[in-house]
Coordinates of C-alpha atoms in Angstrom, one line a residue:
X876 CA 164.2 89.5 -3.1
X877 CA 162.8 92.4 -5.3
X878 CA 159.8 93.7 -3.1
X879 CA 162.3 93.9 0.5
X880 CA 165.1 95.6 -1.9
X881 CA 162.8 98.0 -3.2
X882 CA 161.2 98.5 0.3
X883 CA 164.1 99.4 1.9
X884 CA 165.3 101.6 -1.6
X885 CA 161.7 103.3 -0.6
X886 CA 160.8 104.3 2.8
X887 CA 157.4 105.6 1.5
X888 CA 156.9 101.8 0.9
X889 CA 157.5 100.6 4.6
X890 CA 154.2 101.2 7.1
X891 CA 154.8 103.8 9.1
X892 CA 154.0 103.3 13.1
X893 CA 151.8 106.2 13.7
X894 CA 149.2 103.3 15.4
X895 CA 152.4 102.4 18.1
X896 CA 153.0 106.0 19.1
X897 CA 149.2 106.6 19.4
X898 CA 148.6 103.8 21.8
X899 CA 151.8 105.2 23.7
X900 CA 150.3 108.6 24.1
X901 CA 147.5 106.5 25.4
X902 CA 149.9 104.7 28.2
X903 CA 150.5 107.9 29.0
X904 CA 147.1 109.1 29.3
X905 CA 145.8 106.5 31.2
X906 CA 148.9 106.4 33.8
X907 CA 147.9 110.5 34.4
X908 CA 144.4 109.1 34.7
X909 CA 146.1 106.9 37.7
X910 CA 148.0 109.7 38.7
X911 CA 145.2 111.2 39.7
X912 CA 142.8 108.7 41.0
X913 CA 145.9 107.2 43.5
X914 CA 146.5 110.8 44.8
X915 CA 143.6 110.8 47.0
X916 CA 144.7 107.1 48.5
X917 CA 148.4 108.7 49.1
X918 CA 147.0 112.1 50.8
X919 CA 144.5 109.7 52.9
X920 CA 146.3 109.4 56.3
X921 CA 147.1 113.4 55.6
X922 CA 143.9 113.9 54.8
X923 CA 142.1 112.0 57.3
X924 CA 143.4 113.6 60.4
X925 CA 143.0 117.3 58.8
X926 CA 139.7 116.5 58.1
X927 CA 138.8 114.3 61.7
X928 CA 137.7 111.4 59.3
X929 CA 137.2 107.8 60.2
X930 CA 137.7 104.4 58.5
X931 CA 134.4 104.4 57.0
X932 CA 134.0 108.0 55.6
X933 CA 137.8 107.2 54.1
X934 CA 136.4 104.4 51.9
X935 CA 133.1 106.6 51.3
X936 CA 135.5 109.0 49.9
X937 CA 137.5 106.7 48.4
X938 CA 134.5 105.0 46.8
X939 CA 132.5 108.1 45.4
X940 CA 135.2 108.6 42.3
X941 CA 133.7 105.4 41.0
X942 CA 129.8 106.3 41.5
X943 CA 130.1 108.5 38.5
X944 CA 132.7 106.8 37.0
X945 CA 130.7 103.6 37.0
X946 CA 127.0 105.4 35.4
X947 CA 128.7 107.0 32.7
X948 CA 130.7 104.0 31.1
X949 CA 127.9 102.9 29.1
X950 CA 127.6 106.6 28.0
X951 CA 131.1 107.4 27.8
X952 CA 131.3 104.7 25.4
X953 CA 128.1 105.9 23.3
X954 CA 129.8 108.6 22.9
X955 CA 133.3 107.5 21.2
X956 CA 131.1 105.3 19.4
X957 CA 128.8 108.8 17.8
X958 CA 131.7 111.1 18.0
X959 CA 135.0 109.0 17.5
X960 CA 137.4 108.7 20.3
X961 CA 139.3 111.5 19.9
X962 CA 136.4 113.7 21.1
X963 CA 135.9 111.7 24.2
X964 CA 139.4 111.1 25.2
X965 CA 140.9 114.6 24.9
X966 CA 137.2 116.1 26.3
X967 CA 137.9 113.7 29.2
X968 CA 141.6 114.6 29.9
X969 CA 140.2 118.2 30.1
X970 CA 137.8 117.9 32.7
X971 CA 139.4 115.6 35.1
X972 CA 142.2 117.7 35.2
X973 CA 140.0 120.3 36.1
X974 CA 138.2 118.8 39.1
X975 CA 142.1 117.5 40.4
X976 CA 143.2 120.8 40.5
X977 CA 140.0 122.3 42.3
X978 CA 140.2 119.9 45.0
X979 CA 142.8 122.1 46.4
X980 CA 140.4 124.2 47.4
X981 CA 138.0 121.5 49.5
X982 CA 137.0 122.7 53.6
X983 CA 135.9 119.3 54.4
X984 CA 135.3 116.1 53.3
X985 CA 131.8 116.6 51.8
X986 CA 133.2 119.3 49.5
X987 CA 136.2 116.9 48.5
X988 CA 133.3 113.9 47.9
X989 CA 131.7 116.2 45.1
X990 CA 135.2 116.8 43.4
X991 CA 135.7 113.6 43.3
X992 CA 132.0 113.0 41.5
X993 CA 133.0 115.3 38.8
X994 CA 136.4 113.6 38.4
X995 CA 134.8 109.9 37.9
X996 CA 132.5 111.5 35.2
X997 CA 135.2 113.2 33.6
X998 CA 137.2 110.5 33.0
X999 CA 134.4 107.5 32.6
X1000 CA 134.7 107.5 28.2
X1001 CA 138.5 107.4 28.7
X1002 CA 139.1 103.8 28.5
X1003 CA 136.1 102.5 26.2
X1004 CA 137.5 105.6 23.7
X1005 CA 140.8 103.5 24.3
X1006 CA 139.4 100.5 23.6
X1007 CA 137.1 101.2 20.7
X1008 CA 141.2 102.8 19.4
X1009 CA 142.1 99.2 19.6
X1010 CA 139.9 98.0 17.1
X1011 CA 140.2 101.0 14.3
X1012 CA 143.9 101.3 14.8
X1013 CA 145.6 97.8 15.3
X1014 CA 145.5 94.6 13.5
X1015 CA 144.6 90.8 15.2
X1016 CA 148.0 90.2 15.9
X1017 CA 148.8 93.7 17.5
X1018 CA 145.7 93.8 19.7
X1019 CA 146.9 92.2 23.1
X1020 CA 149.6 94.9 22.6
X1021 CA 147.4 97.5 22.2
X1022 CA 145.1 96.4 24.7
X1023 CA 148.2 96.1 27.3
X1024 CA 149.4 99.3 26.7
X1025 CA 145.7 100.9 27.0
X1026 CA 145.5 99.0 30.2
X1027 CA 149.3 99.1 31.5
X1028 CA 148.5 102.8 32.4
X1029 CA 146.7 101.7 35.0
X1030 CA 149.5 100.1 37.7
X1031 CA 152.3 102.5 35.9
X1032 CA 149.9 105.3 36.7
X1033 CA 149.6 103.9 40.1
X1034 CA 153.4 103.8 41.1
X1035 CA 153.9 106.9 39.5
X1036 CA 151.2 108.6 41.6
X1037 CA 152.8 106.8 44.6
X1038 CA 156.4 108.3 44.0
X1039 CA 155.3 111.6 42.8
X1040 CA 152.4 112.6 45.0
X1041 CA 154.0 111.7 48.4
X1042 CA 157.2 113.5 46.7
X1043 CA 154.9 116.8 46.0
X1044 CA 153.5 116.2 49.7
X1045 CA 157.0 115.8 50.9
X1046 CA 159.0 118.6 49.7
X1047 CA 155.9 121.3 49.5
X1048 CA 154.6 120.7 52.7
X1049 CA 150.6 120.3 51.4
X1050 CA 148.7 117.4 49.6
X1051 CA 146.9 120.6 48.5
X1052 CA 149.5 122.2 46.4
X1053 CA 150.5 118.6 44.9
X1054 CA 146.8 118.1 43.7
X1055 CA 146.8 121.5 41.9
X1056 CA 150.6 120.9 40.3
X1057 CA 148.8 117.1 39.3
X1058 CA 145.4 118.8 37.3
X1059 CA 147.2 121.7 36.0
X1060 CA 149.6 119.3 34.3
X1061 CA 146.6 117.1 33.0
X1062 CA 145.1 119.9 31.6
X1063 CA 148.0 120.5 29.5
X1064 CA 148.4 116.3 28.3
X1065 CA 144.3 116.6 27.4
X1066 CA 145.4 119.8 24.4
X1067 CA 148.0 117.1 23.6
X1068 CA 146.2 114.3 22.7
X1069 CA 143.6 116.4 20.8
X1070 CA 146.6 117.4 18.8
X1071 CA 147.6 113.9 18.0
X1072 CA 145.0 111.5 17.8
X1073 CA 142.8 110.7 15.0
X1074 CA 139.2 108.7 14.8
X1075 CA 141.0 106.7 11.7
X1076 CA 144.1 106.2 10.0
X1077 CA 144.0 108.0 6.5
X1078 CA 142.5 111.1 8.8
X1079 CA 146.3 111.5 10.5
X1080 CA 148.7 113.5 8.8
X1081 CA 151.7 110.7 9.7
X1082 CA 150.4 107.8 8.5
X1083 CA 151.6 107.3 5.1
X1084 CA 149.8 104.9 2.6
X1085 CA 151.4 101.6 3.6
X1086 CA 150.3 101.3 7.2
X1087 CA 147.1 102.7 6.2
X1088 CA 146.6 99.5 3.7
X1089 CA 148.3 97.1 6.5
X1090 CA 145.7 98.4 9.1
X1091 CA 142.9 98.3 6.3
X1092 CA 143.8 94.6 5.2
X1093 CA 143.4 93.2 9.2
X1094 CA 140.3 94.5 9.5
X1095 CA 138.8 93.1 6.1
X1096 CA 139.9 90.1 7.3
X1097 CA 137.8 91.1 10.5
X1098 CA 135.2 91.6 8.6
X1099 CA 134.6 88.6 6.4
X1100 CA 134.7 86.9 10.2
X1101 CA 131.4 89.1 11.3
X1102 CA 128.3 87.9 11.6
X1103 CA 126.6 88.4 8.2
X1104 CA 123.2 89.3 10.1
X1105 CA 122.8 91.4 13.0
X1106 CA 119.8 92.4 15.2
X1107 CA 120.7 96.2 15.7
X1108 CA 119.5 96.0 19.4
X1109 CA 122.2 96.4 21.7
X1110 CA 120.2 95.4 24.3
X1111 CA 120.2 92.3 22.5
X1112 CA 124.1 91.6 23.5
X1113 CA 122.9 91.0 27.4
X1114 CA 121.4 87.5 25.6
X1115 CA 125.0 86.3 25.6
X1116 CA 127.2 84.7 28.0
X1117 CA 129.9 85.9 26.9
X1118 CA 129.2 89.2 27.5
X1119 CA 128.0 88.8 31.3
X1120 CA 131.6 86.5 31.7
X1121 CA 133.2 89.8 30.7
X1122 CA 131.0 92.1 32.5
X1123 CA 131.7 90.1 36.0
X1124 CA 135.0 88.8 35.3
X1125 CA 136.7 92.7 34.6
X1126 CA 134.5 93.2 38.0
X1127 CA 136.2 90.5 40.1
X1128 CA 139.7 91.8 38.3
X1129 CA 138.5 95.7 39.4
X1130 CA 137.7 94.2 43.2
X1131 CA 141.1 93.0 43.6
X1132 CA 143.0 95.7 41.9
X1133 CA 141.0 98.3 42.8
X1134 CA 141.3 96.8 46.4
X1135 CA 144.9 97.1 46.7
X1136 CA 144.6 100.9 44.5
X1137 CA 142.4 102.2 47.3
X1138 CA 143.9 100.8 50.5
X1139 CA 147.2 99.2 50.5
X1140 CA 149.0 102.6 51.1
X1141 CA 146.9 102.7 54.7
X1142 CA 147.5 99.0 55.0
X1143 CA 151.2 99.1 55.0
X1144 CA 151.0 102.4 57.0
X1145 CA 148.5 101.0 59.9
X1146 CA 149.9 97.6 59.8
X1147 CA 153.3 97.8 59.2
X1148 CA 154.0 101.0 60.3
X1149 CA 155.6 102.5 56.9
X1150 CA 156.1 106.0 57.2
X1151 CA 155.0 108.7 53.9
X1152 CA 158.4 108.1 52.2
X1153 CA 158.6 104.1 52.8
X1154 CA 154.7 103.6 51.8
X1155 CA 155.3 105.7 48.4
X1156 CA 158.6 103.6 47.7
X1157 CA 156.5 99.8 48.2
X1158 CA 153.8 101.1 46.2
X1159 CA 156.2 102.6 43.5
X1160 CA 157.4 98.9 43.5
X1161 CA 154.2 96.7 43.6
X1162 CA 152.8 98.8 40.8
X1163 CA 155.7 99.1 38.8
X1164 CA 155.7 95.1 39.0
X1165 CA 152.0 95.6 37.5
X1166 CA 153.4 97.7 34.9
X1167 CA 155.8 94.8 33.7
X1168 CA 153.8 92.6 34.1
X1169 CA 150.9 93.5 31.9
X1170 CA 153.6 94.8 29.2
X1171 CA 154.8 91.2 29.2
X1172 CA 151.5 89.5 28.7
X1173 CA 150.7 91.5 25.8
X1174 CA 153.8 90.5 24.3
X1175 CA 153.3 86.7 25.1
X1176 CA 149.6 87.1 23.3
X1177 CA 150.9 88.6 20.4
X1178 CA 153.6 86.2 20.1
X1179 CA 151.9 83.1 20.8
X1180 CA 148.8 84.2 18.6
X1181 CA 151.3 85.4 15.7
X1182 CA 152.6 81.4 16.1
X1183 CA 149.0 80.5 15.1
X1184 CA 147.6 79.5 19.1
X1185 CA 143.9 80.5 18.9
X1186 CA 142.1 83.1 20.7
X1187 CA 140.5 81.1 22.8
X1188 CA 143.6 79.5 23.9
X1189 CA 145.9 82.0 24.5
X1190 CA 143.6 84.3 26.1
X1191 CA 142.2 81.4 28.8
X1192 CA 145.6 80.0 29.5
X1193 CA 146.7 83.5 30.3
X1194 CA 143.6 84.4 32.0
X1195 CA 143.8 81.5 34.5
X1196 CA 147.5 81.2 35.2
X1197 CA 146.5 85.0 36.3
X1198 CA 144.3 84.5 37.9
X1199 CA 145.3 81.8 40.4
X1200 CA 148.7 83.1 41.1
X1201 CA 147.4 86.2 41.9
X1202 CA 144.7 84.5 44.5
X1203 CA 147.4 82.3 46.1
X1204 CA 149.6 85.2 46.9
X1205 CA 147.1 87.4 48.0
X1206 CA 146.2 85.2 50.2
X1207 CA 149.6 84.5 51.2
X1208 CA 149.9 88.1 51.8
X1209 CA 147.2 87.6 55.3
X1210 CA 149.6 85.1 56.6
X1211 CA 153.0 87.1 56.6
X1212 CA 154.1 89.4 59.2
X1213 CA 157.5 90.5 57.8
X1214 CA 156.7 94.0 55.6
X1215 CA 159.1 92.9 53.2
X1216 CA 158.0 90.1 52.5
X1217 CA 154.4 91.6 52.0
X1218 CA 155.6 94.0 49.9
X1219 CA 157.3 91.2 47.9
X1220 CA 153.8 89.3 47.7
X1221 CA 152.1 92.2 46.7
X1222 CA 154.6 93.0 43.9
X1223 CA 153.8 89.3 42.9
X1224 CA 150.3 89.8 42.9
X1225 CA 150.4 92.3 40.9
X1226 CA 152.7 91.5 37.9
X1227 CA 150.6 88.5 37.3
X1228 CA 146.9 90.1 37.6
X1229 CA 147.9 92.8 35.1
X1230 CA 148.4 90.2 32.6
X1231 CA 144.1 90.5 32.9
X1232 CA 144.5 93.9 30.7
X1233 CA 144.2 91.8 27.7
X1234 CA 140.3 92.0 28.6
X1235 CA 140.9 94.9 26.6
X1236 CA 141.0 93.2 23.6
X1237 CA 137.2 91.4 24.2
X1238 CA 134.7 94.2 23.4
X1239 CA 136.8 94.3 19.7
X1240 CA 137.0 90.0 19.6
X1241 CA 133.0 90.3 20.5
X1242 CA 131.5 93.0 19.2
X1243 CA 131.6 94.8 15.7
X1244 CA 133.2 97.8 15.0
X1245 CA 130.3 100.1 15.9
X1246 CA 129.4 98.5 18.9
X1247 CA 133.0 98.3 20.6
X1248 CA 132.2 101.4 22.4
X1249 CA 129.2 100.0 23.9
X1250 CA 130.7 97.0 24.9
X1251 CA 133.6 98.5 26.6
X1252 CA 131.7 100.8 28.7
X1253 CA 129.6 97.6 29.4
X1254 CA 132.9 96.0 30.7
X1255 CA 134.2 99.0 32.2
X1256 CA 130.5 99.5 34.4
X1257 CA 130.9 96.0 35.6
X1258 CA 134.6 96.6 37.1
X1259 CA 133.7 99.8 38.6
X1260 CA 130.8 98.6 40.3
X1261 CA 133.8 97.0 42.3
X1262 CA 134.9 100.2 42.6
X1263 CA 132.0 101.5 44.4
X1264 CA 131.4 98.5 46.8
X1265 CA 134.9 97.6 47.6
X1266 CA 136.2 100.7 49.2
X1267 CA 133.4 101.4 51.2
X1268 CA 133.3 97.2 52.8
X1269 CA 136.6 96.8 53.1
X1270 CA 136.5 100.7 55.1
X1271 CA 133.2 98.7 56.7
X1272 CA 135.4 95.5 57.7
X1273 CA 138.2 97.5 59.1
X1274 CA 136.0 99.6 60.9
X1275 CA 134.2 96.6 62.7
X1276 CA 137.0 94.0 63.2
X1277 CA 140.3 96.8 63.7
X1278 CA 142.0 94.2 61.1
X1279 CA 142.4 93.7 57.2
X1280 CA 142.7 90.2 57.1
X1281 CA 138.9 90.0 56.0
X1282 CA 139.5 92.6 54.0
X1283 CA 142.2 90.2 51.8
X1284 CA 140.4 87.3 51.9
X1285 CA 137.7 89.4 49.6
X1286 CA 140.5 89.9 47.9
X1287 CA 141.5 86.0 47.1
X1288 CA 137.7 85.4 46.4
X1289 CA 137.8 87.7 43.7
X1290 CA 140.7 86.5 41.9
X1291 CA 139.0 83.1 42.2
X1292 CA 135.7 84.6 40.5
X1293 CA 138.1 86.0 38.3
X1294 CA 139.2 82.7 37.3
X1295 CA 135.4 81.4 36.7
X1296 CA 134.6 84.3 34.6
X1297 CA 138.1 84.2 32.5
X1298 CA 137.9 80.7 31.3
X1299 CA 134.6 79.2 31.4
X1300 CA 131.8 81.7 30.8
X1301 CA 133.5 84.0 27.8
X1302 CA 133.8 82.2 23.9
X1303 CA 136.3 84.0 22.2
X1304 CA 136.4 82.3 19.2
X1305 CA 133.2 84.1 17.3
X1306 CA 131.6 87.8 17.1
X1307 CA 128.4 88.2 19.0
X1308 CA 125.8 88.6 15.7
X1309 CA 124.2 92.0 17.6

């Protein structure tokens, strides 16, 4: 009874939770990130008829964010990996912010296509920085947490953008004035997080000498689990299996996600005939359901692994019951006329594929600590790959047939390559010895 009497005499004595607030600054981060990747998806009908656009140049503009987001993962991750994360993540924040706002400015859709280069490679280290974050700042049991919250920015970002942009379009009359009020405010969260985050714990000013020796103890235990001998190549990780399951299985996640990011809001506006107001409101609410969703899985991983499940287990049971909900009710989603029931779908969809942000955690279960960077770029190129293709075949498939049901049944066979990838191909029990 002596050490908890004397810990709670002593608050020196009790870790502090500098790591928690850090990866909430990074939910917030990465739902601006969202912010301002959905706002060209929301301004697309808007935009489309100012700019005489069809189908297909929609989903060539709604593709190009990810051709420069996609080549500079692996690069974006070399560099949190050379300069720490904080570099990368608040230089990031700064320039996408910049390229938002300046799309205000765009005559035509050729000039908004190069804004929207310079915003995918602005924010490509963002979320191996995150992930590399997850490995110096949490311990094994905090990880799915941290990876969730990384990751949950990503459908909270996406409702927000939903509510907030079509609000700004709404009451100011001009998706042009809500894309300026979006970057400027981005600009200001990027001088934020340089002010905050740190590359370790004992370099932040908050982080008193217990939760620097809590952190520290995790990852010694981390590291009497590496691989005694490694090659130094990291060309040498593409030997694995592992690390193409995670490569292709974050890019089947990415098709479906970034599927329903890029063209449910013209969906439920061509097909069910939701006005600005209503298609803001069901995407607020499908990715909101994301949101909870991927919170809740990280708490079920930590939990269950804090029990003493293994890695393995947790991680594949949560995978695949993810998976294959999400494929059923996609595909569920082509058979249903009624909008709310669609919307309904959707919402289901989406709070059980977002349980897939625990990928997060698998460059840091793989890889060693100076080559998480690398291997979350290496994941992150993989699902933005889907982010090219997608966009511009299911703006192909609409085009040629007038319909979207095509268009979701890509959808359902990604979540079922999803499932492949998640549970048979990745080993999460052991480092990768590279």
């Amino acid at each position: 009874m002596q050490a908890p009497t004397a810990a709670i005499a002593n608050p020196a004595l009790q870790p502090t939770k500098v790591r928690w607030k850090i990866f909430l600054m990074m939910l917030f981060l990465i739902s601006i990130n969202y912010i301002d990747r959905a706002s060209l998806s929301v301004a697309m009908p808007l935009i489309a008829k100012e700019f005489d656009i069809g189908p297909a140049t929609q989903g060539l503009l709604l593709s190009s964010f990810f051709w420069t987001y996609a080549l500079m993962q692996i690069p974006g991750g070399m560099l949190a990996d050379r300069f720490g994360p904080r570099v990368a993540i608040a230089g990031a924040t700064l320039g996408w912010g910049f390229f938002q706002a300046i799309a205000a400015v765009c005559t035509g859709w050729v000039s908004l296509l190069v804004t929207r280069l310079g915003l995918g490679a602005a924010e490509a280290p963002i979320y191996p920085a995150g992930g590399k974050l997850n490995g110096i700042w949490m311990t094994q049991n905090e990880r799915g947490r941290g990876a969730t919250l990384l990751d949950g920015g990503a459908p909270l970002g996406a409702a927000l953008g939903a509510i907030l942009i079509s609000g700004l379009i709404a009451a100011l009359g001009s998706w042009r004035l809500a894309f300026v009020i979006a970057g400027v405010g981005t600009v200001v969260a990027g001088f934020f997080a340089w002010s905050y985050i740190r590359n370790h714990p004992r370099e932040h000013p908050g982080v008193n000498e217990a939760e620097a020796h809590y952190i520290e103890a995790s990852h010694a235990e981390d590291a009497a689990n590496a691989p005694k001998a490694t090659s130094g190549r990291v060309l040498d990780f593409f030997r694995y299996r592992s690390v193409w399951g995670m490569f292709f299985g974050w890019m089947c996640f990415n098709a479906l996600f970034y599927g329903l990011l890029t063209w449910m809001p013209n969906y439920l506006a061509k097909v069910h005939g939701f006005d600005i107001k209503q298609m803001g409101g069901a995407v607020f609410i499908m990715f909101f359901s994301g949101f909870v969703g991927e919170m809740f899985g990280g708490w079920i991983a930590d939990k269950w692994r804090a029990a003493g499940a293994s890695q393995s287990k947790v991680l594949r049971t949560l995978f695949g019951i993810a998976s294959v909900v999400a494929t059923v009710s996609i595909y569920m989603v082509a058979q249903i006329k009624d909008p709310v029931a669609v919307v309904a779908l959707l919402s289901v969809t989406l709070f059980f594929l977002r349980w897939c942000g625990l990928f997060w955690c698998v460059p840091s279960i793989l890889g060693t600590r100076d080559r998480v960077g690398f291997l979350g770029g290496t994941m992150n190129l993989g699902g933005n790959c889907a982010g090219i293709g997608v966009p511009i075949i299911v703006g192909l498939i609409v085009q040629a047939t007038g319909s979207y049901f095509m268009a979701l049944m890509l959808f359902a066979a990604a979540g079922a390559g999803l499932f492949v990838c998640s549970t048979l191909l990745i080993d999460y029990s052991k480092k990768i010895p590279v």
